[in-house]
Coordinates of C-alpha atoms and ligand atoms in Angstrom, one line a residue:
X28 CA 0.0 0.0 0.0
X29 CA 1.7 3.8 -0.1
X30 CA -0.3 6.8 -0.1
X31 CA 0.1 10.0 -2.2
X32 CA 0.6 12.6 0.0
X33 CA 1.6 15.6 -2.3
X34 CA 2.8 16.2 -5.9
X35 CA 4.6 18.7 -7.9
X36 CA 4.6 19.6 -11.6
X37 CA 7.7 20.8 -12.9
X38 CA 8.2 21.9 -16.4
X39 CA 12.1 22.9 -18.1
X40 CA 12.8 23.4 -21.7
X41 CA 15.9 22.0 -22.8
X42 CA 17.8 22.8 -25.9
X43 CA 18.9 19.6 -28.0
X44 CA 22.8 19.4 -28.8
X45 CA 21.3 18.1 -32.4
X46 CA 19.3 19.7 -35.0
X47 CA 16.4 16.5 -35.2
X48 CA 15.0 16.3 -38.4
X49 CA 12.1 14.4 -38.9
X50 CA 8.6 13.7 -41.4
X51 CA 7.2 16.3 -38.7
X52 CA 9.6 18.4 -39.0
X53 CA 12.8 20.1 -37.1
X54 CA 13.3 19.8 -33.0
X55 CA 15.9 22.0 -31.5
X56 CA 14.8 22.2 -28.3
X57 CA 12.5 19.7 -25.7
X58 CA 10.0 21.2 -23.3
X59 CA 9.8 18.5 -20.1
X60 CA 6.9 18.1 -17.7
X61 CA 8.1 16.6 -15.1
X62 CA 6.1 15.4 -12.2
X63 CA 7.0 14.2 -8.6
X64 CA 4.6 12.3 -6.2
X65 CA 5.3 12.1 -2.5
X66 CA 4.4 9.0 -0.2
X67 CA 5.5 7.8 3.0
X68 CA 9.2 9.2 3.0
X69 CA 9.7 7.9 -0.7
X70 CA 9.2 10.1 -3.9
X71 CA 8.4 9.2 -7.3
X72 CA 9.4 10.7 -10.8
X73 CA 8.0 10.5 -14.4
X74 CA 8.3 12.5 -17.1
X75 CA 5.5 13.6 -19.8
X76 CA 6.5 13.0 -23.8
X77 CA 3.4 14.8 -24.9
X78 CA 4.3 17.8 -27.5
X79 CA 4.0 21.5 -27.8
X80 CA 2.2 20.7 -30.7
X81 CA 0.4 17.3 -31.4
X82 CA 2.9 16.3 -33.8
X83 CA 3.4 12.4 -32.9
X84 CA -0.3 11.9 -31.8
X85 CA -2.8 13.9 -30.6
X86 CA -1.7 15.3 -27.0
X87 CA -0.1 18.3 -26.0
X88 CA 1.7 19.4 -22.7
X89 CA -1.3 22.0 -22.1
X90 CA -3.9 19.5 -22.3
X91 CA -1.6 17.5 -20.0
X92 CA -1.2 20.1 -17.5
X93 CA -5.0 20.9 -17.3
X94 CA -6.0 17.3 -17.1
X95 CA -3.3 16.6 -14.0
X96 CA -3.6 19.9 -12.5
X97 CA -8.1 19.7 -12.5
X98 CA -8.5 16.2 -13.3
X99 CA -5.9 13.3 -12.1
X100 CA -4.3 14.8 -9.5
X101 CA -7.5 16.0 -7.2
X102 CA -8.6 12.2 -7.9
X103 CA -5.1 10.7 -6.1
X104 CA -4.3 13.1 -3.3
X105 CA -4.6 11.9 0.2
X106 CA -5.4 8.4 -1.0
X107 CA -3.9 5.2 -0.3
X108 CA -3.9 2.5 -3.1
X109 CA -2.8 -1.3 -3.0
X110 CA -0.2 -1.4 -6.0
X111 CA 0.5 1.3 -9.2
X112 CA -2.2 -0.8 -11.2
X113 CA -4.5 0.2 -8.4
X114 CA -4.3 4.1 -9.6
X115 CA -7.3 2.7 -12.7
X116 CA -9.6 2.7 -9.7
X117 CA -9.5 6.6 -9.5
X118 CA -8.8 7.2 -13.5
X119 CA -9.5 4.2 -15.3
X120 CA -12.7 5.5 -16.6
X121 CA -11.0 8.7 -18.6
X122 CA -10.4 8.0 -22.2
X123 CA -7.3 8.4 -24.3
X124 CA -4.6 11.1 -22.9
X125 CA -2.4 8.2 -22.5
X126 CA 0.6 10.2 -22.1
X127 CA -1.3 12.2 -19.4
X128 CA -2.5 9.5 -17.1
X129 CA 1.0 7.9 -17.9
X130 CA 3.0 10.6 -16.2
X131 CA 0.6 9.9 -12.8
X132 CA 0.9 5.8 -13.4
X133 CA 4.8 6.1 -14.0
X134 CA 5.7 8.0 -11.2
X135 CA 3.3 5.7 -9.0
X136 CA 5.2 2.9 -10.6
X137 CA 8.6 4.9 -9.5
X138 CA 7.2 5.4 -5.8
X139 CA 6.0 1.7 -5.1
X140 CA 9.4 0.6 -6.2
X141 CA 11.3 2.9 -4.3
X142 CA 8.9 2.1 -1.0
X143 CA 9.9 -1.7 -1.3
X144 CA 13.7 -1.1 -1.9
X145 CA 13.7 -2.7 -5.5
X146 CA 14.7 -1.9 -9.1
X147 CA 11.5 -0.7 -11.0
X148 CA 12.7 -3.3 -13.9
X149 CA 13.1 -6.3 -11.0
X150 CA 9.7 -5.2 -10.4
X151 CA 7.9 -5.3 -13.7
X152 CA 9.6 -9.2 -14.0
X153 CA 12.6 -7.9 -15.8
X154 CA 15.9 -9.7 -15.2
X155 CA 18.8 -8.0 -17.7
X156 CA 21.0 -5.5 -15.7
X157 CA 22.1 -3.7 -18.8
X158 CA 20.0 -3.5 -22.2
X159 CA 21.3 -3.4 -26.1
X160 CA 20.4 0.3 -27.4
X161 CA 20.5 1.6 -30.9
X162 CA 20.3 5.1 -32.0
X163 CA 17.5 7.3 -33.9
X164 CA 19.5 9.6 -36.1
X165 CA 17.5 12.7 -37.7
X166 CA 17.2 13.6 -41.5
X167 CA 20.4 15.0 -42.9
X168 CA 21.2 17.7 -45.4
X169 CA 23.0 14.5 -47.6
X170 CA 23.5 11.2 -48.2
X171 CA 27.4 11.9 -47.2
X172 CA 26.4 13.6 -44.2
X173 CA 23.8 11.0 -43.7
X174 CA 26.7 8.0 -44.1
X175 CA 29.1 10.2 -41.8
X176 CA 26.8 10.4 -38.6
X177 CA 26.0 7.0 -39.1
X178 CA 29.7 6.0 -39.3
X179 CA 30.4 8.3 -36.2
X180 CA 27.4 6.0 -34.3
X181 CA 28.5 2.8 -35.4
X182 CA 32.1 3.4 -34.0
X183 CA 30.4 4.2 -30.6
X184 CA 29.2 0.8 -30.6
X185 CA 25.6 1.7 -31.3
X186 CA 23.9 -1.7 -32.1
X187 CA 21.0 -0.8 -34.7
X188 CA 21.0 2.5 -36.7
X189 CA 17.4 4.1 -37.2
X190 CA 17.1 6.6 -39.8
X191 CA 14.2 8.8 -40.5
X192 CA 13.1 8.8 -43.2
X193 CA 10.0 10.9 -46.1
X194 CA 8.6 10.8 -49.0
X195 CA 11.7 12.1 -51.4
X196 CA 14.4 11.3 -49.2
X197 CA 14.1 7.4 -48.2
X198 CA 15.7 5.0 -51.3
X199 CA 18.7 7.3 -51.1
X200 CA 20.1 7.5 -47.8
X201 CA 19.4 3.9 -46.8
X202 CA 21.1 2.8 -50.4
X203 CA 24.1 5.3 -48.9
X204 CA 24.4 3.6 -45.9
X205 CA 23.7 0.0 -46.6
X206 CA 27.1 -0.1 -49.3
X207 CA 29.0 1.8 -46.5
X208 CA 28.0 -0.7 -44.2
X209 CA 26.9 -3.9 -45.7
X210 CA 26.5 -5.2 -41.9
X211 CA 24.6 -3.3 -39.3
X212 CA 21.3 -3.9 -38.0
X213 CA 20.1 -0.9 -40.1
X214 CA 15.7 0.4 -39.5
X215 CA 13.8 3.2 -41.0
X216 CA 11.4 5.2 -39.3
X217 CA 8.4 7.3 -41.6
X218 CA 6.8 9.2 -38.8
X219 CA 3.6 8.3 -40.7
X220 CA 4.3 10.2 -43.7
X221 CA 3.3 7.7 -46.7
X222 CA 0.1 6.4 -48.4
X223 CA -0.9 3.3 -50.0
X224 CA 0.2 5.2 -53.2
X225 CA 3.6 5.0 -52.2
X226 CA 3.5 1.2 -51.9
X227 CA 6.2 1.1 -55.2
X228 CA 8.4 3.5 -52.7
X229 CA 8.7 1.8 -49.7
X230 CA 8.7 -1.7 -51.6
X231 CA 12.1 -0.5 -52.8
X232 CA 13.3 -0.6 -49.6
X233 CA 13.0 -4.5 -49.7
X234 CA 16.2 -4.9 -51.0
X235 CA 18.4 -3.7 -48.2
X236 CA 17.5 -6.0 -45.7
X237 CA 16.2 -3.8 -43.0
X238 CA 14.9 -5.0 -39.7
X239 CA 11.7 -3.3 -40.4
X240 CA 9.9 -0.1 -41.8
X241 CA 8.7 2.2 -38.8
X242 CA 5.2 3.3 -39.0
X243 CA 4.8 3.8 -42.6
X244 CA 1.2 4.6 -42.8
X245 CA -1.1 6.9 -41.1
X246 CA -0.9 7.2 -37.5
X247 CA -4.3 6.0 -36.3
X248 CA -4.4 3.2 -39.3
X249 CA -4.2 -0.9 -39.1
X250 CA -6.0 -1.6 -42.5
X251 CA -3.6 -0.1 -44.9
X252 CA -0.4 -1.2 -43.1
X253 CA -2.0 -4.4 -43.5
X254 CA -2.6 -4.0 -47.0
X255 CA 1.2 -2.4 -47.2
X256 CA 2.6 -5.7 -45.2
X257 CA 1.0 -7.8 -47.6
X258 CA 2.7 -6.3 -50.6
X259 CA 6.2 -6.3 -48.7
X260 CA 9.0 -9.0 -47.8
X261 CA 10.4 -6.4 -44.9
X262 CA 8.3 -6.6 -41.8
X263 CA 6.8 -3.0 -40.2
X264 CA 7.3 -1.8 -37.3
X265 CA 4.1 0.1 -35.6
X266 CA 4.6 2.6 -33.7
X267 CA 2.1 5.7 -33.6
X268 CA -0.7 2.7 -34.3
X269 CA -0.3 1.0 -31.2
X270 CA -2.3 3.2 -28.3
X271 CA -3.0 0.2 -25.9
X272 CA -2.6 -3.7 -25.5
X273 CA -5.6 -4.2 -27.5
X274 CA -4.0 -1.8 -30.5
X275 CA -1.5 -4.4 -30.3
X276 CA -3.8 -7.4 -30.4
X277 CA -5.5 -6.3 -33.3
X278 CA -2.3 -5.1 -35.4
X279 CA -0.3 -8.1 -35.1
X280 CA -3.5 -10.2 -36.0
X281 CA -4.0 -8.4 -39.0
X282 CA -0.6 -8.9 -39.9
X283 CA -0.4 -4.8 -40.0
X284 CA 3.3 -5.3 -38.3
X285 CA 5.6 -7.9 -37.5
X286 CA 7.3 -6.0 -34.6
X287 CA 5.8 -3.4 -31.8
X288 CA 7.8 -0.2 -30.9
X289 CA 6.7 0.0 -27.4
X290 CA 6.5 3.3 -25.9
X291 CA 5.2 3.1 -22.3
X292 CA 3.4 6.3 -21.9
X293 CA 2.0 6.5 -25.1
X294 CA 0.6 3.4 -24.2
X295 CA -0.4 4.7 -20.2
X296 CA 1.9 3.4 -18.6
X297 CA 4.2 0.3 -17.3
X298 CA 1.2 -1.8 -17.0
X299 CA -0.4 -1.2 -20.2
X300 CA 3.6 -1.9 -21.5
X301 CA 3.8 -4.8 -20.1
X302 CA 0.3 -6.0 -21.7
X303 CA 1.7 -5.0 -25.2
X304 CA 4.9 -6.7 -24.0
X305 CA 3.1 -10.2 -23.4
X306 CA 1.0 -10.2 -26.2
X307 CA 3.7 -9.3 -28.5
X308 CA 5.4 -12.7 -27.3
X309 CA 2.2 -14.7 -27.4
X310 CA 2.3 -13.9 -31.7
X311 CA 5.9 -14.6 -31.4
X312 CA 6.7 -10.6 -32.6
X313 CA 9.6 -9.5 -30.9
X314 CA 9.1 -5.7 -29.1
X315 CA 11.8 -2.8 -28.4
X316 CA 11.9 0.5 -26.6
X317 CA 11.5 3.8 -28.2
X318 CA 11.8 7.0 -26.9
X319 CA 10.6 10.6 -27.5
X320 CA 14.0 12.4 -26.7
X321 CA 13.2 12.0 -23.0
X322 CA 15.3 13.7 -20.3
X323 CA 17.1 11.3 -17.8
X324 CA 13.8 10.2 -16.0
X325 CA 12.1 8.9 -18.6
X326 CA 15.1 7.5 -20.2
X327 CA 15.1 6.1 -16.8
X328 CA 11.8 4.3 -17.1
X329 CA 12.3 3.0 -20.2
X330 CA 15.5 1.6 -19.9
X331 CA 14.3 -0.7 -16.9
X332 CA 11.0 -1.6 -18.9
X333 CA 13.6 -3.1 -21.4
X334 CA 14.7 -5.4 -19.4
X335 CA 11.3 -7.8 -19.8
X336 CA 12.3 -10.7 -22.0
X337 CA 10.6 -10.2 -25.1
X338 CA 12.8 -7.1 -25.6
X339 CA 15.1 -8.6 -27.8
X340 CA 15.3 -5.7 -30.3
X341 CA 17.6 -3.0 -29.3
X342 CA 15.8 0.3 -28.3
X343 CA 16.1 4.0 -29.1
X344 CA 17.5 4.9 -25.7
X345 CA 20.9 6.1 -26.2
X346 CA 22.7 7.9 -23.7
X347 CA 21.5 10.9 -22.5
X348 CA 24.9 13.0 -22.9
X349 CA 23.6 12.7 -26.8
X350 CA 20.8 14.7 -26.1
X351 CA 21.9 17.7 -23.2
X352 CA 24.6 19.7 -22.2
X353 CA 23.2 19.0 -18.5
X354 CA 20.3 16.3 -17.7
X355 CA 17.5 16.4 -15.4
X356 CA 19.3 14.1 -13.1
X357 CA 22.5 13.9 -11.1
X358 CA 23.3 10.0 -12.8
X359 CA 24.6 10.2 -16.1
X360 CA 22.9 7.6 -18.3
X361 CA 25.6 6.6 -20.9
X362 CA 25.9 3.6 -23.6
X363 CA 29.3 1.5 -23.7
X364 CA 29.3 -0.4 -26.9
X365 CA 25.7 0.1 -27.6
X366 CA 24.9 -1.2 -24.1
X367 CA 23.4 0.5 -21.5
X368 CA 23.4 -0.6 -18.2
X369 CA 20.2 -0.4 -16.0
X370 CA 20.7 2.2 -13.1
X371 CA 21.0 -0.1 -9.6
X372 CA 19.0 1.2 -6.6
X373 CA 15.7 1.4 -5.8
X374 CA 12.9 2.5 -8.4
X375 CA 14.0 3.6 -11.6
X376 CA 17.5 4.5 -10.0
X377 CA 17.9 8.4 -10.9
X378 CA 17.4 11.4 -8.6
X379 CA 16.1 15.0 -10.1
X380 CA 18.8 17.6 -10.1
X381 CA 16.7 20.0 -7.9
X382 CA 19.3 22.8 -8.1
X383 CA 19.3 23.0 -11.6
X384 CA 15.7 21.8 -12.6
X385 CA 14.2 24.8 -10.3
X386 CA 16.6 26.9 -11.5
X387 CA 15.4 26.9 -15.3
X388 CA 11.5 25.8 -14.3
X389 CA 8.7 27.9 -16.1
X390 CA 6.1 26.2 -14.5
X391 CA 6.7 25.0 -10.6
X392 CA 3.3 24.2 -8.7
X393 CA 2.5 22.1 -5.6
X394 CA -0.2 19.8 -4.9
X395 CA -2.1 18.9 -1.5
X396 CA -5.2 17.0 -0.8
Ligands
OSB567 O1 9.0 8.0 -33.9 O2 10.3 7.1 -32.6 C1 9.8 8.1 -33.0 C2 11.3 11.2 -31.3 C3 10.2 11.9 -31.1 C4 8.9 11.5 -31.5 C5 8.9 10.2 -32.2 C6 10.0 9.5 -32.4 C7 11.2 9.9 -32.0 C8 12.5 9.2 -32.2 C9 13.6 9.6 -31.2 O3 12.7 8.5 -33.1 C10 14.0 8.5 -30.4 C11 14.9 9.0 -29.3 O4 16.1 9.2 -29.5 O5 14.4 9.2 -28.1
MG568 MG1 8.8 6.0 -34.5

């Protein structure tokens, strides 16, 4: 049992060392929502991945803020609960704003941990103490610039290369960096950006033996990556599609994707992971972690979520001195040889940098019953 006692929303923009090019766009800069739960002499942290803009799906960070700050929160304070999965008692019945409820269930997840002195991945059933990690690298200006950052990743030790990829700039590249690199576990990732029309396209990715095709098709689609999978030998990868264990069911029995890019708080949470986790396994599709350029809480959480079994395709969570000039937290969070090893200590392992994270805060409210 552990009882919330108070909470605090924290939010920090910070800049990205990278330019990030994506199907979306460019990212030069990360705004963090942060939030902290308080129990019986334990804390716990989770981070929001919800957008300024609803760019990857359909939340933003104000909708976010509004729903904790006059919705979740007033629902949790001053109440006991029996476990994290408890929490659906008191917001189970709200729909969608995954990420939002997410940022509640995480840091519950965080808390419970920390109150029974375990690793949050021990928790969950994990049993790795260090996970394989790849590395999502951004649209480049060139397919020489494109082959260089990829060479500088793949002497780092990175063990799968993820490049984004759009409508006019997808054949190229990966042509550029598959004769550089005849070897690597090499992935492409459309942010949604093609049709069925572009079935021709993207089936001329089939000959350079990619792992998979990231989320293709629309983001709120099964049908037509179905249709898509049909046509093509390389299998997809959903990851926009897949809001919830059921999202999961229903893709991989379409045959809409082969493999699940499993985010936990677009899904809600840990426990809604875990459920995309195990049914993954049950159709035999393996699952890896993605990320959302999270600071090092979240990269936190979803480094120990990696460690369940069926997470035998290395993630996007690279090491956070990638990202910032100074992280969240006081533990750096780095990759050796594309492996990154899951923070020991109770919970997901990483404390907040107070000093510096209320120092830049634009947003720094408390919460009581
Ligand atoms: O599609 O996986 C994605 C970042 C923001 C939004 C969506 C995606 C991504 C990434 C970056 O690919 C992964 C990372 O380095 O955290
Ligand atoms: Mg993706």
């Amino acid at each position: 049992m552990f009882r919330i006692h108070a909470a605090e929303l924290l939010v920090v923009r910070l800049p990205l060392k990278f330019r990030f090019e994506t199907s979306f766009g460019v990212q030069t800069e990360k705004v963090v929502p942060l939030l902290v739960l308080h129990g019986d002499g334990v804390q716990g942290l989770s981070e929001g991945t919800m957008e300024f803009a609803p760019m990857y799906r359909e939340e933003t960070i104000a909708g976010a803020l509004h729903l904790l700050r006059e919705v979740y929160l007033p629902r949790i304070l001053g109440r006991t609960f029996a476990n994290p999965e408890a929490l659906d008692d008191a917001l189970g019945s709200f729909r969608g704003n995954r990420m939002a409820r997410a940022m509640v269930e995480m840091a519950a997840w965080d808390l419970w941990a920390r109150m029974l002195g375990v690793p949050l991945g021990t928790l969950l059933g994990g049993r790795k103490d260090s996970v394989e990690v790849g590395v999502s690298l951004g649209i480049q200006p060139s397919e020489d610039a494109t082959v260089e950052v990829v060479r500088r990743h793949v002497e780092q030790g990175y063990r799968r290369i993820k490049l984004k990829i759009r409508p006019g700039w997808d054949v190229q590249p990966v042509r550029a960096v598959r004769a550089a690199f005849p070897d690597i576990r090499l992935t492409v990732d459309a942010n949604s950006a093609y049709t069925l029309a572009d079935t021709g396209r993207l089936r001329a990715l089939d000959d350079f033996d990619l792992t998979y095709i990231e989320q293709p098709l629309a983001w709120d689609d099964l049908v037509d990556h179905a249709a898509l999978q049909g046509r093509l030998r390389t299998p997809l990868c959903l990851d926009e599609s897949v809001a919830s264990a059921q999202d999961a069911r229903k893709g991989l029995a379409l045959d809409a994707g082969r493999v699940i890019n499993v985010k936990v708080a677009r899904v809600g949470g840990h426990a809604e992971a875990r459920r995309v986790h195990d049914i993954a396994r049950a159709f035999g599709a393996p699952v890896w972690c993605g990320g959302m350029l999270e600071s090092g809480v979240g990269r936190a959480h979803n480094i120990h979520l990696s460690t369940l079994p069926n997470f035998t395709l290395p993630g996007d969570t690279s090491s956070a001195s990638r990202y910032w000039e100074t992280d969240v937290v006081n533990e750096p969070l780095e990759a050796q040889d594309g492996v990154m090893p899951v923070p020991t200590g109770p919970g997901i392992g990483v404390t907040l940098n107070r000093d510096f994270v209320e120092r830049i805060a634009e947003v720094q409210e408390e919460f009581h019953p």
